[in-house]
Coordinates of C-alpha atoms (C1' of nucleotides) in Angstrom, one line a residue:
Chain A
M1 CA 22.2 3.7 9.6
E2 CA 21.4 4.6 13.1
K3 CA 23.8 7.5 12.7
D4 CA 21.2 10.1 13.5
L5 CA 21.5 10.2 17.3
C6 CA 21.0 8.6 20.6
Q7 CA 23.1 5.5 19.9
I8 CA 23.9 5.0 23.5
S9 CA 21.8 7.3 25.6
C10 CA 18.1 6.7 25.4
V11 CA 17.7 3.3 23.8
N12 CA 16.5 0.6 26.2
R13 CA 18.7 -2.2 24.8
P14 CA 17.3 -5.1 26.8
L15 CA 13.8 -4.2 26.0
V16 CA 14.5 -3.8 22.3
E17 CA 16.3 -7.1 22.2
Q18 CA 13.3 -8.8 23.8
V19 CA 10.8 -7.2 21.5
L20 CA 13.0 -8.0 18.5
K21 CA 13.0 -11.7 19.4
A22 CA 9.3 -11.8 19.3
L23 CA 9.1 -10.3 15.8
P24 CA 7.9 -12.6 13.1
D25 CA 10.7 -13.4 10.7
E26 CA 11.3 -11.5 7.5
P27 CA 9.4 -13.6 4.9
L28 CA 6.3 -13.8 7.0
L29 CA 6.3 -10.0 7.6
C30 CA 6.8 -9.4 3.9
G31 CA 4.1 -11.8 3.0
A32 CA 1.7 -10.1 5.3
A33 CA 2.8 -6.7 3.9
E34 CA 2.1 -8.0 0.4
I35 CA -1.4 -9.0 1.3
F36 CA -2.1 -5.7 2.9
K37 CA -0.7 -3.9 -0.1
M38 CA -3.3 -5.6 -2.3
L39 CA -6.0 -4.4 0.0
A40 CA -4.6 -0.8 0.0
D41 CA -6.4 0.4 -3.0
P42 CA -10.1 1.5 -3.1
N43 CA -10.7 -0.1 -6.6
R44 CA -9.2 -3.4 -5.6
L45 CA -11.4 -3.3 -2.5
R46 CA -14.4 -2.8 -4.7
L47 CA -13.4 -5.7 -6.9
L48 CA -12.8 -8.0 -3.9
H49 CA -16.0 -6.9 -2.2
A50 CA -18.0 -7.6 -5.3
L51 CA -16.4 -11.0 -5.5
T52 CA -17.5 -11.8 -2.0
Q53 CA -21.0 -11.7 -3.4
E54 CA -20.8 -13.0 -6.9
E55 CA -18.5 -14.7 -9.4
L56 CA -17.9 -12.1 -12.1
C57 CA -16.2 -11.8 -15.5
V58 CA -13.6 -9.2 -16.4
C59 CA -16.2 -7.0 -18.3
D60 CA -18.5 -7.0 -15.3
L61 CA -15.6 -6.0 -13.0
A62 CA -14.5 -3.3 -15.4
A63 CA -18.0 -1.9 -15.5
L64 CA -18.2 -2.0 -11.8
V65 CA -15.2 0.1 -11.1
D66 CA -15.8 2.2 -14.2
T67 CA -12.4 1.8 -15.8
S68 CA -10.9 0.0 -18.9
A69 CA -10.8 -3.7 -19.1
S70 CA -7.1 -3.4 -19.4
A71 CA -6.7 -1.7 -16.1
V72 CA -8.9 -4.2 -14.4
S73 CA -6.9 -7.0 -16.0
H74 CA -3.7 -5.6 -14.6
Q75 CA -5.3 -5.4 -11.1
L76 CA -6.6 -8.9 -11.4
R77 CA -3.2 -10.2 -12.2
L78 CA -1.9 -8.7 -9.0
L79 CA -4.7 -10.3 -7.0
R80 CA -4.1 -13.6 -8.8
T81 CA -0.3 -13.7 -8.1
A82 CA -1.1 -12.7 -4.5
R83 CA -3.4 -15.7 -4.3
L84 CA -6.4 -13.5 -3.3
V85 CA -8.5 -14.5 -6.3
K86 CA -8.8 -17.5 -8.7
Y87 CA -10.4 -17.8 -12.1
R88 CA -12.3 -20.1 -14.3
R89 CA -12.5 -20.0 -18.1
E90 CA -15.8 -20.6 -19.8
G91 CA -15.5 -20.2 -23.6
K92 CA -14.3 -16.6 -24.2
M93 CA -15.2 -15.4 -20.8
V94 CA -13.0 -15.6 -17.7
Y95 CA -14.8 -15.7 -14.3
Y96 CA -13.1 -14.6 -11.1
Q97 CA -13.9 -15.5 -7.6
L98 CA -12.2 -15.1 -4.2
D99 CA -9.5 -17.7 -3.5
D100 CA -10.8 -18.4 0.0
E101 CA -12.8 -17.0 2.8
H102 CA -9.8 -15.5 4.6
V103 CA -9.8 -12.7 2.0
A104 CA -13.5 -11.9 2.7
H105 CA -12.8 -12.0 6.4
L106 CA -9.8 -9.6 6.3
L107 CA -11.8 -7.3 4.0
Q108 CA -14.7 -7.2 6.4
E109 CA -12.4 -6.6 9.4
G110 CA -10.8 -3.6 7.7
L111 CA -14.2 -2.1 6.7
R112 CA -15.5 -2.6 10.2
H113 CA -12.5 -0.8 11.8
A114 CA -12.8 2.0 9.2
A115 CA -16.4 2.4 10.1
E116 CA -16.0 2.8 13.9
D117 CA -13.5 5.6 13.5
Chain B
M1 CA -13.7 5.5 -19.6
E2 CA -15.1 2.1 -20.5
K3 CA -14.1 2.8 -24.1
D4 CA -11.9 -0.3 -24.3
L5 CA -14.5 -2.8 -25.3
C6 CA -17.6 -4.9 -24.6
Q7 CA -19.9 -2.0 -23.8
I8 CA -23.0 -3.9 -24.6
S9 CA -22.1 -7.5 -25.3
C10 CA -20.9 -9.4 -22.3
V11 CA -21.7 -7.2 -19.3
N12 CA -24.4 -8.7 -17.1
R13 CA -26.0 -5.3 -16.2
P14 CA -28.5 -6.4 -13.7
L15 CA -26.0 -8.4 -11.8
V16 CA -23.5 -5.5 -11.8
E17 CA -26.2 -3.2 -10.6
Q18 CA -27.1 -5.5 -7.8
V19 CA -23.4 -6.0 -6.6
L20 CA -22.9 -2.2 -7.0
K21 CA -25.7 -1.5 -4.6
A22 CA -24.1 -3.7 -1.9
L23 CA -20.7 -1.9 -2.1
P24 CA -19.8 0.2 0.9
D25 CA -19.8 3.9 0.1
E26 CA -16.8 5.8 -1.1
P27 CA -15.5 7.2 2.2
L28 CA -15.8 3.9 4.0
L29 CA -13.9 2.1 1.2
C30 CA -11.2 4.8 1.2
G31 CA -10.9 4.7 5.0
A32 CA -10.4 1.0 4.9
A33 CA -7.8 1.4 2.1
E34 CA -6.0 3.9 4.2
I35 CA -5.7 1.5 7.1
F36 CA -4.5 -1.3 4.9
K37 CA -2.0 1.1 3.3
M38 CA -0.5 1.7 6.7
L39 CA -0.1 -2.0 7.1
A40 CA 1.4 -2.5 3.7
D41 CA 5.0 -1.9 4.7
P42 CA 7.3 -4.4 6.5
N43 CA 8.9 -1.8 8.6
R44 CA 5.6 -0.4 9.8
L45 CA 4.4 -3.9 10.5
R46 CA 7.5 -4.3 12.7
L47 CA 6.8 -1.1 14.5
L48 CA 3.2 -2.0 15.1
H49 CA 4.1 -5.6 16.1
A50 CA 6.6 -4.3 18.7
L51 CA 4.0 -1.9 20.1
T52 CA 1.6 -4.8 20.6
Q53 CA 4.0 -5.9 23.2
E54 CA 5.5 -2.8 24.7
E55 CA 5.3 0.9 24.9
L56 CA 8.4 2.2 23.2
C57 CA 10.2 5.5 22.5
V58 CA 11.2 6.8 19.1
C59 CA 14.9 5.8 19.7
D60 CA 13.9 2.3 20.7
L61 CA 11.8 2.0 17.6
A62 CA 14.5 3.4 15.4
A63 CA 17.0 0.8 16.8
L64 CA 14.4 -1.9 16.3
V65 CA 14.0 -1.4 12.6
D66 CA 17.6 -0.3 12.2
T67 CA 17.0 3.1 10.5
S68 CA 17.3 6.7 11.4
A69 CA 15.2 8.4 14.0
S70 CA 14.0 10.8 11.3
A71 CA 12.7 8.0 9.1
V72 CA 10.9 6.4 12.0
S73 CA 9.5 9.7 13.0
H74 CA 8.0 10.1 9.5
Q75 CA 6.5 6.7 9.7
L76 CA 5.1 7.3 13.2
R77 CA 3.4 10.5 11.9
L78 CA 1.6 8.4 9.3
L79 CA 0.5 5.9 11.9
R80 CA -0.6 8.8 14.2
T81 CA -2.7 10.5 11.6
A82 CA -4.2 7.2 10.6
R83 CA -5.1 6.7 14.3
L84 CA -3.2 3.5 14.6
V85 CA -1.0 4.7 17.4
K86 CA -1.1 7.3 20.1
Y87 CA 1.7 8.8 22.1
R88 CA 2.6 10.1 25.5
R89 CA 5.3 12.7 26.3
E90 CA 7.6 12.1 29.3
G91 CA 10.3 14.8 29.5
K92 CA 12.3 14.7 26.4
M93 CA 11.1 11.3 25.4
V94 CA 7.9 10.4 23.5
Y95 CA 6.4 7.0 24.1
Y96 CA 4.2 5.3 21.5
Q97 CA 1.6 2.6 21.9
L98 CA -1.2 1.2 19.8
D99 CA -4.3 3.2 19.7
D100 CA -6.6 0.3 20.3
E101 CA -6.7 -3.5 20.1
H102 CA -8.3 -3.5 16.6
V103 CA -4.9 -2.7 15.2
A104 CA -3.3 -5.7 16.9
H105 CA -6.2 -7.8 15.7
L106 CA -5.9 -6.8 12.1
L107 CA -2.1 -7.3 12.2
Q108 CA -2.5 -10.7 13.7
E109 CA -5.0 -11.7 11.1
G110 CA -2.8 -10.6 8.2
L111 CA 0.2 -12.5 9.7
R112 CA -1.9 -15.6 10.1
H113 CA -3.1 -15.6 6.6
A114 CA 0.4 -15.0 5.3
A115 CA 1.6 -18.0 7.3
E116 CA -0.9 -20.5 5.9
D117 CA 0.0 -19.7 2.3
Chain C
dT1 C1' -10.0 -20.5 -42.1
dC2 C1' -11.0 -16.1 -41.1
dG3 C1' -12.8 -12.2 -38.5
dA4 C1' -14.7 -10.7 -34.2
dC5 C1' -14.4 -10.4 -29.5
dG6 C1' -13.0 -11.3 -24.4
dG7 C1' -9.0 -11.1 -22.1
dC8 C1' -3.8 -10.6 -21.4
dT9 C1' 0.6 -8.3 -21.6
dG10 C1' 4.9 -5.1 -22.0
dA11 C1' 6.4 -0.4 -22.4
dA12 C1' 5.9 4.3 -21.1
dC13 C1' 4.3 7.9 -18.3
dA14 C1' 2.3 10.4 -14.2
dA15 C1' 1.4 10.1 -9.4
dC16 C1' 2.6 8.5 -5.0
dT17 C1' 5.8 6.5 -1.2
dG18 C1' 9.8 6.2 1.8
dT19 C1' 14.3 7.8 2.9
dT20 C1' 17.8 11.3 3.5
dC21 C1' 19.4 15.7 4.7
dA22 C1' 19.3 20.0 6.9
dG23 C1' 17.2 22.7 10.0
dT24 C1' 13.6 23.5 13.9
dT25 C1' 11.1 22.9 18.4
dA26 C1' 10.9 21.4 23.1
dT27 C1' 12.8 19.9 27.4
dT28 C1' 16.5 19.2 30.6
dG29 C1' 21.0 20.0 33.3
dT30 C1' 24.5 23.2 34.3
Chain D
dA1 C1' 20.8 31.8 29.7
dC2 C1' 23.1 28.2 27.2
dA3 C1' 24.4 23.8 25.4
dA4 C1' 22.9 19.1 24.7
dT5 C1' 19.5 15.9 23.4
dA6 C1' 14.9 13.6 21.9
dA7 C1' 11.9 14.3 18.5
dC8 C1' 9.6 16.7 14.6
dT9 C1' 9.3 18.8 10.0
dG10 C1' 9.8 20.3 4.9
dA11 C1' 12.2 19.8 0.6
dA12 C1' 14.3 16.8 -2.6
dC13 C1' 15.4 12.5 -4.6
dA14 C1' 14.9 7.5 -5.9
dG15 C1' 12.0 3.7 -6.2
dT16 C1' 7.3 2.0 -6.6
dT17 C1' 2.5 1.9 -8.2
dG18 C1' -1.6 2.4 -11.4
dT19 C1' -3.2 3.8 -15.8
dT20 C1' -3.0 4.1 -20.7
dC21 C1' -1.8 2.7 -25.2
dA22 C1' -0.8 -0.5 -28.6
dG23 C1' -0.5 -5.0 -29.8
dC24 C1' -1.0 -10.2 -28.9
dC25 C1' -3.3 -14.7 -27.7
dG26 C1' -7.3 -17.9 -27.4
dT27 C1' -12.0 -19.1 -28.4
dC28 C1' -16.1 -19.0 -31.1
dG29 C1' -19.3 -18.5 -35.1
dA30 C1' -19.8 -18.0 -40.1

DNA sequence: TCGACGGCTGAACAACTGTTCAGTTATTGT
DNA sequence: ACAATAACTGAACAGTTGTTCAGCCGTCGA
């Protein structure tokens, strides 16, 4: 690594060291990246946006994004393991909702910034 | 599509229609997804976090994330085209900074939510 | 208890992402 | 004008992501 060039010449070492110290540690950065990764797909954004309004079952969500129930189920598993949604079983049906308001907040922030391009 | 199952039985059509109407339109959703996609990588998060503190040149940034200048340059291009960073040329050097405070804000939000897991 | 149905899962495949490598452009000092 | 250096770029490759397909699990009604 770092073999490409300018090992000694142009790097402002002290400044880099300083900035480096202020960086959040590895697990926190990766955790944040994981959350953003979940938000990095239009279909998942649709699902999450829908869940900001209503609790919905898998079939509803599949109809909403116009794909197979299987595909949605896979997506929901990702969102579940990332703690962005939680679910509730009622008979045969499983109803999903957002895990907390942070999710809705982040989503809204992203949409706002995308709008004022 | 939608061939998998439950075409008629369990879908709550009116509710789906209602939620569907409230969804942001395609380009907005994709725009937001693009932004989140840029934030979905630990190294890019490091770069952006560093730039919240200091204006830095490509070499500095490469040293910071401990990769080649080429790799960083590719990443910076992505961030540039997504309008998350802007740059300034000074002689041979190119200095990068965040395009606006929204970026810093989103970044901070993501880190905060990752922290309070 | 059995069949139907809502939902979940693993494997496989195509599409996308990030890095490396090699080569190019732009600017500076000699 | 030439060599050196900071940065950019396209092609290629490995690793990851999202969908499909086929089959499984859990619950309900007959």
